[in-house]
Coordinates of C-alpha atoms in Angstrom, one line a residue:
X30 CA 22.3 155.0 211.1
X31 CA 25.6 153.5 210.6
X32 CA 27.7 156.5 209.3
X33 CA 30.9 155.3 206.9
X34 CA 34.3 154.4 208.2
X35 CA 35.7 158.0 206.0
X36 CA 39.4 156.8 207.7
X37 CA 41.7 155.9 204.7
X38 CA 42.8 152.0 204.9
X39 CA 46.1 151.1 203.7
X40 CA 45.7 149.8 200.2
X41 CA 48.7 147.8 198.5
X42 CA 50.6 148.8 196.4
X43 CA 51.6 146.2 193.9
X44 CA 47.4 145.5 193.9
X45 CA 47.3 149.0 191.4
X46 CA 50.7 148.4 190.3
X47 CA 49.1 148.5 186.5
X48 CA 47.4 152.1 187.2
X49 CA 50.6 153.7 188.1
X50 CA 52.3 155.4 185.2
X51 CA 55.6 154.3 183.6
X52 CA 58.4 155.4 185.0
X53 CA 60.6 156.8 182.2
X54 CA 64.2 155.4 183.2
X55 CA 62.2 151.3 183.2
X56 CA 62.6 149.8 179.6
X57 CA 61.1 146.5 178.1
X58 CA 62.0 144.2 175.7
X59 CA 59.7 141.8 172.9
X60 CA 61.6 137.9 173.0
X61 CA 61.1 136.8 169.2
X62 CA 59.3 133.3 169.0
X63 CA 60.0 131.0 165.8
X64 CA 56.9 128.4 165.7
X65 CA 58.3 127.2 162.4
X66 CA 59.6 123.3 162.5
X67 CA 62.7 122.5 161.7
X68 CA 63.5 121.7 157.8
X69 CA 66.8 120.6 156.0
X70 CA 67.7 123.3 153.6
X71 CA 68.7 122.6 149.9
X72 CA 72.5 123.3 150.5
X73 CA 72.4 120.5 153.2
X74 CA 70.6 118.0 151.5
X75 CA 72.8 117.8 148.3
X76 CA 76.4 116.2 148.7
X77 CA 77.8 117.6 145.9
X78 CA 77.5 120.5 142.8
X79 CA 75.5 119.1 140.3
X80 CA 76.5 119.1 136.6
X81 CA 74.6 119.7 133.0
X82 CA 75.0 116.2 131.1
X83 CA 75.4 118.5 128.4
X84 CA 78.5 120.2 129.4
X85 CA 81.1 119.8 127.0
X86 CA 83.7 121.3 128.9
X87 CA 84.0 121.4 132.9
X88 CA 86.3 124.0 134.1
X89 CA 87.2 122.5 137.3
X90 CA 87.9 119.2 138.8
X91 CA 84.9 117.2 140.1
X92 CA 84.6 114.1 142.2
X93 CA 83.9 110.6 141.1
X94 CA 80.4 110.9 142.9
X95 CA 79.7 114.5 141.1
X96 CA 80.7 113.0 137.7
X97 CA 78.9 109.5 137.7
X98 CA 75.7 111.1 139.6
X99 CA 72.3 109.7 138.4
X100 CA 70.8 113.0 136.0
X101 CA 67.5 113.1 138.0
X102 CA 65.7 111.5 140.8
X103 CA 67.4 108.0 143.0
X104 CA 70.2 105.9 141.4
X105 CA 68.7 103.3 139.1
X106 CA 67.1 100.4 140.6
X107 CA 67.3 98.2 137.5
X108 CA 71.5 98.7 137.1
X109 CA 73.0 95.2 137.8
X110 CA 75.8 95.0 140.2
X111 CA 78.3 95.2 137.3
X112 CA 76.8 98.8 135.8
X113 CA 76.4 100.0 139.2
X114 CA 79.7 99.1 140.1
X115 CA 82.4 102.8 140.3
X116 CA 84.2 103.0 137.5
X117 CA 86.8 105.6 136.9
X118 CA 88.0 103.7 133.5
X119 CA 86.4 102.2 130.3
X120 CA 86.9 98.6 131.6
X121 CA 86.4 99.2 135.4
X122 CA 87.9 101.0 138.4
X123 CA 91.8 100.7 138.9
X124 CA 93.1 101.4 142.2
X125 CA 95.6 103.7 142.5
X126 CA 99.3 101.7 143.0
X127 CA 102.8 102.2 142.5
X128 CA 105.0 99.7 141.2
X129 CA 109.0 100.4 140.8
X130 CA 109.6 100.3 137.1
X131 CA 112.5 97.6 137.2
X132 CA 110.4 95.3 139.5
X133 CA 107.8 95.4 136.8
X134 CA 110.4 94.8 134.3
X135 CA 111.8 92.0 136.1
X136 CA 108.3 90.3 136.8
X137 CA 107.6 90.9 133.2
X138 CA 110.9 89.3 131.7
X139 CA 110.3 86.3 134.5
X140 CA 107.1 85.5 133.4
X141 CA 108.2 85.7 129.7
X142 CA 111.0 83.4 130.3
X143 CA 110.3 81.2 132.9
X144 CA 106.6 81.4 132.6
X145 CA 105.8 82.6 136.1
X146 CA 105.8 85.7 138.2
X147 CA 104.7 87.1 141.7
X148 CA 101.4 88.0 141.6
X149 CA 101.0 91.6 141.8
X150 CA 97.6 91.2 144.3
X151 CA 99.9 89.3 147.0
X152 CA 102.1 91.0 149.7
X153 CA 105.5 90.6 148.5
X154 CA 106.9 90.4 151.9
X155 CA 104.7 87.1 152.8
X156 CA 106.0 85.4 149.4
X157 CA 105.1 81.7 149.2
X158 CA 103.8 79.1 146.7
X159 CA 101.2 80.5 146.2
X160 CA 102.3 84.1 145.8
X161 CA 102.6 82.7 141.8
X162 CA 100.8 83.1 138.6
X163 CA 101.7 81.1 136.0
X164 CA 103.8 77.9 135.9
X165 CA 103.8 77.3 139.8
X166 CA 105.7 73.8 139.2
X167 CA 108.6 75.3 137.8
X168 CA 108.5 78.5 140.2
X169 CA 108.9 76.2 143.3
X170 CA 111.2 74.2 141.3
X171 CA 113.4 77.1 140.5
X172 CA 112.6 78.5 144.3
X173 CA 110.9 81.9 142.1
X174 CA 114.5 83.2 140.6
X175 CA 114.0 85.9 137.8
X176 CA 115.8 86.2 135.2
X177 CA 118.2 88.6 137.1
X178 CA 118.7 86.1 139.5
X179 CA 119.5 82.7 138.0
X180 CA 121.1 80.7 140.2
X181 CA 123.7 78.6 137.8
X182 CA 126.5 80.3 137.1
X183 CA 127.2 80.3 133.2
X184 CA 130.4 78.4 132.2
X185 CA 132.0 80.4 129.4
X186 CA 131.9 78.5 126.5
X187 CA 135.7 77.6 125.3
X188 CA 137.3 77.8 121.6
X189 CA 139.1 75.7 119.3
X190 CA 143.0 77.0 119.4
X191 CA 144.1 78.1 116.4
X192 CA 147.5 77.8 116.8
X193 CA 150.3 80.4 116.6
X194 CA 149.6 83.9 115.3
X195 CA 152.5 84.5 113.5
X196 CA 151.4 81.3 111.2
X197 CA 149.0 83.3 109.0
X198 CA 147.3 79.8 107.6
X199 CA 146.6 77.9 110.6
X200 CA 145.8 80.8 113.0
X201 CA 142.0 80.9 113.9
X202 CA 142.3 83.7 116.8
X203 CA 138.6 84.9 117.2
X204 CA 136.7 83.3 114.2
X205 CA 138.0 79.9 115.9
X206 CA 134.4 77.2 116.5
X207 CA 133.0 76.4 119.7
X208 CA 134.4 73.1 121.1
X209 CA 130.6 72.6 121.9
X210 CA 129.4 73.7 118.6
X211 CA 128.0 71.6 115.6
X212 CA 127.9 71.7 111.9
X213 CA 124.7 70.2 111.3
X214 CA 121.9 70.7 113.3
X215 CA 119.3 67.6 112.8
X216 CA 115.9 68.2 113.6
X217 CA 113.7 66.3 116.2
X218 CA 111.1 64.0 115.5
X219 CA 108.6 66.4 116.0
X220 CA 110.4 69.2 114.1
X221 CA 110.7 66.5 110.9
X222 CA 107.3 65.9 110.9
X223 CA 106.5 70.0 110.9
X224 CA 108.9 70.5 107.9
X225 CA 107.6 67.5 106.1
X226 CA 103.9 69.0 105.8
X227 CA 105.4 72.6 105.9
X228 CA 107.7 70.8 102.2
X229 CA 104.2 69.3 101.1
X230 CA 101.6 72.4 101.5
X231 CA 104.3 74.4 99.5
X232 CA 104.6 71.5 97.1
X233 CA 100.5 71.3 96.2
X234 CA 100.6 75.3 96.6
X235 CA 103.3 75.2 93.8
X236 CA 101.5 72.7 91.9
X237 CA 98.1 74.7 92.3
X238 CA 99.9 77.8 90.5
X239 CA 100.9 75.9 87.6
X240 CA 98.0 73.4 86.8
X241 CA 96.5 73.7 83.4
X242 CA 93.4 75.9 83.4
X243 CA 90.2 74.0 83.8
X244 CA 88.2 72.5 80.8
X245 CA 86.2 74.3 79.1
X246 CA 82.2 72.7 78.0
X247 CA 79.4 74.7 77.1
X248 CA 75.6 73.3 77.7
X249 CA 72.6 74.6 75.1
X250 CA 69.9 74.4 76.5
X251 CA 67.3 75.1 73.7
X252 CA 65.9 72.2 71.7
X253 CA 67.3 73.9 68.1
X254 CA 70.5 76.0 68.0
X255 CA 69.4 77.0 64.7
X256 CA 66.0 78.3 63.3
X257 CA 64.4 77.2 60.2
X258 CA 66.4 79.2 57.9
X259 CA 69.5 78.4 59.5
X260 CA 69.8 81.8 61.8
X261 CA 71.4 81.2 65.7
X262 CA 70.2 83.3 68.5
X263 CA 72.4 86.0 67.4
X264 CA 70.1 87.1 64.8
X265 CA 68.3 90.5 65.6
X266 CA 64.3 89.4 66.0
X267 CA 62.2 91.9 64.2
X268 CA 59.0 90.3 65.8
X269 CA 59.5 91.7 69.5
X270 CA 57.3 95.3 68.6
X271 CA 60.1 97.2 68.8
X272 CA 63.0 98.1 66.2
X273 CA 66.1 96.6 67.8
X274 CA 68.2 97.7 64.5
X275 CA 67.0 100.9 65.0
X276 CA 70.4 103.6 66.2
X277 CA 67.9 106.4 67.2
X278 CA 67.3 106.8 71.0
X279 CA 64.8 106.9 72.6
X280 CA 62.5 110.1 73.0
X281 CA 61.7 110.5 76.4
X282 CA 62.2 107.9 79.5
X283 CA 60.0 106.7 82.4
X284 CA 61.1 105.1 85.8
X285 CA 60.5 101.7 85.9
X286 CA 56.8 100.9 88.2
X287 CA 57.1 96.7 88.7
X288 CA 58.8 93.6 87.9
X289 CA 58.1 91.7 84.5
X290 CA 60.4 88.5 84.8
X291 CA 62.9 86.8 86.8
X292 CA 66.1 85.0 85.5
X293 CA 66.8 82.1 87.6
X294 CA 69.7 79.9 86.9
X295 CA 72.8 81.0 88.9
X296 CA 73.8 79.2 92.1
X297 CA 75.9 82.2 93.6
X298 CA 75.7 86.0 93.5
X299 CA 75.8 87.5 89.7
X300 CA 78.7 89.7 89.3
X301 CA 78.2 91.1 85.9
X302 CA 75.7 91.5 83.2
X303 CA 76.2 92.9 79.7
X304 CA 73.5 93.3 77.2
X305 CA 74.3 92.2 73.5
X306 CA 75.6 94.9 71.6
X307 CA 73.6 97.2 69.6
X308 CA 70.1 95.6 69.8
X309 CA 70.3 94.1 73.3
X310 CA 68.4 91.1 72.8
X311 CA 70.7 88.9 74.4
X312 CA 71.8 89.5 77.8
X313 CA 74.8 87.3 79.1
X314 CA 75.9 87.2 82.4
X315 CA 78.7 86.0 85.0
X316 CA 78.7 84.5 88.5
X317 CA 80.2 83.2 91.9
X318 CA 79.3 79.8 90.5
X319 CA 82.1 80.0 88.1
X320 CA 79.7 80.1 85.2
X321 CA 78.8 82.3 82.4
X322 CA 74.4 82.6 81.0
X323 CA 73.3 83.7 77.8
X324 CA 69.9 84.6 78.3
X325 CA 66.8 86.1 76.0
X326 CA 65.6 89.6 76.6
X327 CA 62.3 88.7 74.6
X328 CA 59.7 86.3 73.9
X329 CA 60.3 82.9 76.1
X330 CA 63.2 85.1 78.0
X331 CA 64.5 81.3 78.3
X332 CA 68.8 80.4 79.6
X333 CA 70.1 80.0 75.7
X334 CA 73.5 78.8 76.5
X335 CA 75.8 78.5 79.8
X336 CA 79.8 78.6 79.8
X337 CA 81.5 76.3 81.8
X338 CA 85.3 76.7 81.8
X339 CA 86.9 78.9 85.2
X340 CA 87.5 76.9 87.8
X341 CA 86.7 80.0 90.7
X342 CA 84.5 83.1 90.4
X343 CA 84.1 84.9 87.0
X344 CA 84.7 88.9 87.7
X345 CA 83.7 90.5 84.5
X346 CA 82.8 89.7 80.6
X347 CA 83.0 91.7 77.7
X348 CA 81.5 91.2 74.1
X349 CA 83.3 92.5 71.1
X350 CA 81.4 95.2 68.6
X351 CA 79.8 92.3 66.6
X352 CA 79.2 90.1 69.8
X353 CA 80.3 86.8 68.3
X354 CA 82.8 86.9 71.0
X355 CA 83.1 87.9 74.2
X356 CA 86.0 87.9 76.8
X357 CA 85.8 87.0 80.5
X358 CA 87.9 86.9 83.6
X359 CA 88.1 84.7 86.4
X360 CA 89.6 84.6 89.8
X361 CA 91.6 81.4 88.8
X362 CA 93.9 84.1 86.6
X363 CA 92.5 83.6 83.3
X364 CA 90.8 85.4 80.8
X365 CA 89.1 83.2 78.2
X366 CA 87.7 83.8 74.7
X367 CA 84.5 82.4 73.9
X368 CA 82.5 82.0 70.6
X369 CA 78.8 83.2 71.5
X370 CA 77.3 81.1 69.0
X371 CA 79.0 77.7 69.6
X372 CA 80.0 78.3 73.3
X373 CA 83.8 77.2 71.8
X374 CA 86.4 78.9 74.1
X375 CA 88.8 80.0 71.8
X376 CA 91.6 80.8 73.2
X377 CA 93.3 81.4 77.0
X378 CA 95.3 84.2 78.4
X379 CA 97.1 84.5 81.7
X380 CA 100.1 86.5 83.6
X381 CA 100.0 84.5 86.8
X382 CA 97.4 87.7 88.3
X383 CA 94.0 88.1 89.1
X384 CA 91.9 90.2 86.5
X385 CA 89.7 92.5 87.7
X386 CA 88.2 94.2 84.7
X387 CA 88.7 93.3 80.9
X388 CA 87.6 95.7 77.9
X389 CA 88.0 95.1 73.8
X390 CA 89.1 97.7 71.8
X391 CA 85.8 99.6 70.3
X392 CA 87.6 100.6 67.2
X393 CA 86.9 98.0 64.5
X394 CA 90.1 98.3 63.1
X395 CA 91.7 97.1 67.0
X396 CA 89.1 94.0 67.7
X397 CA 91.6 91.8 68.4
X398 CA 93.1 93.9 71.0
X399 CA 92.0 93.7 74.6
X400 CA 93.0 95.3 78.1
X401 CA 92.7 94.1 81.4
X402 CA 93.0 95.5 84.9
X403 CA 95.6 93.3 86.8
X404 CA 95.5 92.6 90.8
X405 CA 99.0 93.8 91.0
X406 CA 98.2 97.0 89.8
X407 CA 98.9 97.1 86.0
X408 CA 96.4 97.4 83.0
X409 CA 98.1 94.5 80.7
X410 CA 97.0 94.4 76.8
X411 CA 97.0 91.7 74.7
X412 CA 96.8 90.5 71.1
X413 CA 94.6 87.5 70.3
X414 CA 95.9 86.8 67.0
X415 CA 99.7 86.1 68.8
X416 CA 98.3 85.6 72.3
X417 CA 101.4 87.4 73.8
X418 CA 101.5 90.8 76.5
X419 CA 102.2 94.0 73.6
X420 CA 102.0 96.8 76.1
X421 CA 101.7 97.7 80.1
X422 CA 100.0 100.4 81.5
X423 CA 102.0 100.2 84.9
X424 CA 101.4 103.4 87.1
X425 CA 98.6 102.6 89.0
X426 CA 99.3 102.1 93.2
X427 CA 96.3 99.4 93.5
X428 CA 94.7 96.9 92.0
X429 CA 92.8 98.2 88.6
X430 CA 88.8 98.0 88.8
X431 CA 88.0 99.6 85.9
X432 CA 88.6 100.4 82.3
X433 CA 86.5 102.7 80.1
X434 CA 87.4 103.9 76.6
X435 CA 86.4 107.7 76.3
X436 CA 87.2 110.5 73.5
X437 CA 85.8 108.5 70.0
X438 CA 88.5 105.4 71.5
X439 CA 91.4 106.9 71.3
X440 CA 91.8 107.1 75.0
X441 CA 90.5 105.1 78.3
X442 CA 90.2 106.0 81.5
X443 CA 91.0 103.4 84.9
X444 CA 90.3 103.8 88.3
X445 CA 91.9 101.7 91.1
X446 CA 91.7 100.7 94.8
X447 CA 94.7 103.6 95.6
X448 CA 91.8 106.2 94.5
X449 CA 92.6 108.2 91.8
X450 CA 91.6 108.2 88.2
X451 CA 93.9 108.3 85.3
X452 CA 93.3 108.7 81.7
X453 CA 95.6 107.2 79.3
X454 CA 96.4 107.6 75.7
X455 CA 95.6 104.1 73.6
X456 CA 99.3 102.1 73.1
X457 CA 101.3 105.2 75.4
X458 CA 102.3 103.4 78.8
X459 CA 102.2 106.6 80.6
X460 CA 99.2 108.4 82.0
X461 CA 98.5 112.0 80.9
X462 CA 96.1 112.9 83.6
X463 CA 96.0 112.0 87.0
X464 CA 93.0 112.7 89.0
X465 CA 93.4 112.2 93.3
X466 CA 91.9 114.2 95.4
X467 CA 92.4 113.8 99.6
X468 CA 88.8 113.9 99.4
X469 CA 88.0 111.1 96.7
X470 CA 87.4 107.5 97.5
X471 CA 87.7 104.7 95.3
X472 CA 85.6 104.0 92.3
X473 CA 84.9 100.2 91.7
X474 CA 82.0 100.9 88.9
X475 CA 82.6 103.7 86.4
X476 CA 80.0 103.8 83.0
X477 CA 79.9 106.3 79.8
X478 CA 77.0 108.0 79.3
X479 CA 75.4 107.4 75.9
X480 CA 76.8 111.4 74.3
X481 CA 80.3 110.1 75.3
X482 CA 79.9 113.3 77.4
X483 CA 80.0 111.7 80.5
X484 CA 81.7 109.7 82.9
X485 CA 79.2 108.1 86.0
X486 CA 81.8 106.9 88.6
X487 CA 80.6 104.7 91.4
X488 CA 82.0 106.4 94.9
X489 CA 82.4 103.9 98.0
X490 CA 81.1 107.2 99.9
X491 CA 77.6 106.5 98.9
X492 CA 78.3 109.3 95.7
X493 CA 77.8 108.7 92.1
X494 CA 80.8 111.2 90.7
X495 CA 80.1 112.9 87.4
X496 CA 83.5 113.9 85.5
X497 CA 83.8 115.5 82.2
X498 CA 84.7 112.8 79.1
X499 CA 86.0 115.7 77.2
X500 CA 89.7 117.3 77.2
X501 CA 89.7 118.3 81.1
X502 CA 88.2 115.8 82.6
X503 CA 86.7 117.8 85.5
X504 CA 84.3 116.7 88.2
X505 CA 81.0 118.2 87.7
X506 CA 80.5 119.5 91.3
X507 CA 76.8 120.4 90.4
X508 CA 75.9 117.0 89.0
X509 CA 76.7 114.7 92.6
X510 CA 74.3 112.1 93.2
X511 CA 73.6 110.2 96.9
X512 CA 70.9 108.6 98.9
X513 CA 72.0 104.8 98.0
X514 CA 74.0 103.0 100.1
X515 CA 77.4 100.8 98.1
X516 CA 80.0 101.3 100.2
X517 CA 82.0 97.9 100.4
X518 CA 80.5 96.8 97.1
X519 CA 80.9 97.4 93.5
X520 CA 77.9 98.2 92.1
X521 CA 77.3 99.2 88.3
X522 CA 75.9 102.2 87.5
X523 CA 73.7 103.6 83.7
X524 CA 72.4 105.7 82.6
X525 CA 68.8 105.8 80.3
X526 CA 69.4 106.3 76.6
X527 CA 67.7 109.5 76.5
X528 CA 70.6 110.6 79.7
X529 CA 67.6 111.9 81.7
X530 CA 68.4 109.0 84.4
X531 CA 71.1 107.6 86.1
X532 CA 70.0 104.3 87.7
X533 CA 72.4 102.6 90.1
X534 CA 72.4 99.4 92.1
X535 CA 72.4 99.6 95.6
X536 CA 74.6 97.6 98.6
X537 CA 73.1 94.3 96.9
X538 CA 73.2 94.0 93.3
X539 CA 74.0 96.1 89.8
X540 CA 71.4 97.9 86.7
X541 CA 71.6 97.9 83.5
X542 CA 69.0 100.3 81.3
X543 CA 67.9 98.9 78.0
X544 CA 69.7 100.8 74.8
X545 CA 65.6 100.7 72.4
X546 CA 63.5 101.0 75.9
X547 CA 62.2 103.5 77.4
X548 CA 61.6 102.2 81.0
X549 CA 63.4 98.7 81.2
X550 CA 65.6 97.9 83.4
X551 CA 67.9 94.8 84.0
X552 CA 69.0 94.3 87.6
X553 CA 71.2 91.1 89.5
X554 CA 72.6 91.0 92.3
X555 CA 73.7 88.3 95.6
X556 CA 71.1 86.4 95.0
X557 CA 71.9 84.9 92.2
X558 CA 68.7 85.8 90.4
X559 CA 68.5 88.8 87.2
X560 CA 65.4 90.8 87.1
X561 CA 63.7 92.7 84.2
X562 CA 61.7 95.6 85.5
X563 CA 59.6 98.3 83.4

């Protein structure tokens, strides 16, 4: 038997390496390993500091880029070249340039002169013909001198000699003439022909001011101006179901619900309606088509009678107390007196101005006295027995729009296009209060209110105004009224007989409320048409 080899072999070392212990003084280290890819961080990926669109104030200076950057997400793919142009001013983007100020001058006085300059876009050291803007004939012509540099040399113009200075009479020294000069200066053909229709426009325009006013006609257009016992249209009916004679108001009022007739007649917008006074039976009205309607309130509601007699626009109307007459005023500077019954105009007035407003009296002892508002600013009054001016009311700073007796008559108050509100003593030319407020606007459309309490006033800031009629005259701050739209317009404004309503007409048209109703309302406007609603 084989005994084993007990002899030690050689065994090597490196092959138990891993069994031998550590030595202490040997040290390792751990290499870190990142197996995360490679991504573009935030920072990198934006170009600039973003800013909230609604910033009002930035409190340092960005770029173009920063300030015209889309708010989210890619620039807009549906911007057209022009929109997606840069911009860095309301009309486009200016490159930054200098420019000498006396070259710019110089260009600028060229071009004014000569009518041509360098162009700005061109390098002014490779000037040529077509380094011009403007007249380029009379730039190469004149080789592109400025004014600084004209090239003829100005002959001093010479003077008559006046003769010794120590003879006082024939000396002329300094005042002497030109030897060039002339004494008359004759027009060219082409100048004449200028003066000749600049003479004749002046001459119709002349002519125009002083033609007679236009003729006055009146149309009926009922079969029988009178009834069977001999009564016009003027008569009160007592067969309508309601008691038009009657001077007690109303109870209680209701908003008008629809639309019961239509007026149709005018041609042009209606500018003024006025209900016949006391009863309100009648209702005449004024137009753009230079004509004045009397229409009926009830039964047939049929055109009674039409006024024919301005030759432009009729502004306003006015009956008297009985409403037998009634006043009107027309852009062609008259205001005209007209019998309601017969449609006679009685008499004419005019002071060369435009009336904007005209008012009688309401005193019965002062019918035949009448104001009117004046386009140059004055309230004038006249007398229709003598047809002459009495008194001016001249203190206003704009054209009068209104006029509206307050206080039992003995006082009116106007309002006017320079925004204030006066109030005037009857016959005293000089306002005792004066109402202008920074505040206020102007008040085209100012009404009474049925107590005489009251004064509605029409703002052209959307606002009806509510001042006192009484002594002070102070604006009811409590009582302000909005939500309709008249700015620009002159729109009338009422109130219901029992003063629980103020109805007003809006950016198209004016409203009156019947005086013995208790929900009808008259309304007109652009149109041309008049509408009863109840």
């Amino acid at each position: 038997m084989n005994q084993p080899n007990t002899s030690p072999e050689k065994v090597d070392p490196d092959a138990i390496s891993h069994l031998q212990p550590l030595k202490s003084v040997r040290k390792t280290s751990l290499s870190v390993l990142n197996s995360a890819p490679e991504v573009a961080v935030k920072e990198d990926v934006e170009t600039g500091t973003h800013i909230d669109p609604s910033l009002k104030e930035v409190l340092y200076n960005p770029t173009y880029e920063t300030m015209f950057a889309p708010e989210f997400g890619p620039v807009n793919p549906f911007k057209t070249q022009q929109m997606a142009a840069p911009r860095n001013m309301l009309s486009g983007y200016a490159e930054p340039a200098h420019l000498n100020d006396f070259m710019f001058e110089q260009q600028r006085r060229t071009f004014s002169t000569f009518g041509y300059a360098l162009d700005p876009s061109v390098d002014s050291s490779q000037v040529s013909s077509s380094s011009y803007i403007g007249a380029v004939e009379e730039a190469e012509k004149k080789k592109g001198l400025t004014v600084f540099e004209s090239g003829l040399k100005k002959e001093k113009r010479k003077r008559v000699k006046g003769g010794d200075a120590s003879e006082i009479d024939s000396f002329l020294g300094p005042w002497a003439k030109y030897q060039d000069e002339k004494d008359v200066a004759k027009p060219s053909e082409e100048e004449q022909k200028e003066l000749d229709e600049i003479t004749a426009k002046r001459q119709k325009r002349g002519k125009n001011e002083e033609e007679a006013p236009a003729e006055e006609k009146t149309i009926l257009h009922v079969k029988d101006a009178y009834d069977y016992q001999g009564r016009s249209y003027l008569h009160v009916p007592q067969d309508v179901g309601i008691n038009l004679r009657s001077a007690e108001i109303p109870d209680k009022c209701y908003l008008p619900k629809k639309q019961l007739h239509v007026w149709t007649g005018h041609t042009k917008g209606v500018s003024a309606i006025r209900l016949f006074p006391g009863s309100g039976h009648l209702l005449l009205s004024c137009s753009m088509d230079c004509k004045i309607k009397l229409w009926e309130v009830y039964s047939d509601r049929r055109c009674l009678r039409t006024f024919i007699g301005h030759s432009k626009a009729v502004r306003d109307i006015c009956f008297n107390n009985t409403g037998t007459q009634f006043l009107s005023a027309g852009y062609d500077r008259y205001l005209k007196l007209w019998d309601s019954e017969t449609g006679q105009c009685i008499s004419r007035f005019t002071n060369r101005k435009v009336p904007y407003c005209v008012k009688f009296n309401p005193d019965e002892d002062k019918q035949n006295l009448f104001v009117a508002g004046m386009s140059d600013k004055k309230i004038v009054q006249w007398d229709i027995r003598s047809g002459e001016v009495v008194q001016e009311y001249d203190r206003h700073l704009g054209a009068v729009n209104t006029i509206t007796f307050v206080d039992e008559n003995r006082r009116f108050v106007s309002t006017s296009d320079d925004k204030s509100l006066r109030v005037w003593e009857w016959d005293i030319p000089v306002d005792f209060k004066y109402i202008a407020e920074p505040s206020m606007h102007s008040m085209p459309a100012v009404t009474l209110s049925p107590s005489g309490k009251w004064l509605a006033c029409q703002s052209m800031d959307n606002q009806i105004l509510i001042f006192g009629a009484q002594n002070r005259f102070r604006l009811n701050k409590k009582k302000v009224f909005k939500g309709h739209m008249v700015a620009g317009y002159a729109c009338q404004v009422d109130f219901s007989p029992d003063m629980s309503y103020v109805v007003s007409g809006d950016s198209d048209g004016n409203a009156l409320w019947h005086p013995h109703e208790t929900s009808k309302v008259i309304t007109c406007g652009w149109d041309g048409q008049i509408k009863l609603w109840d």
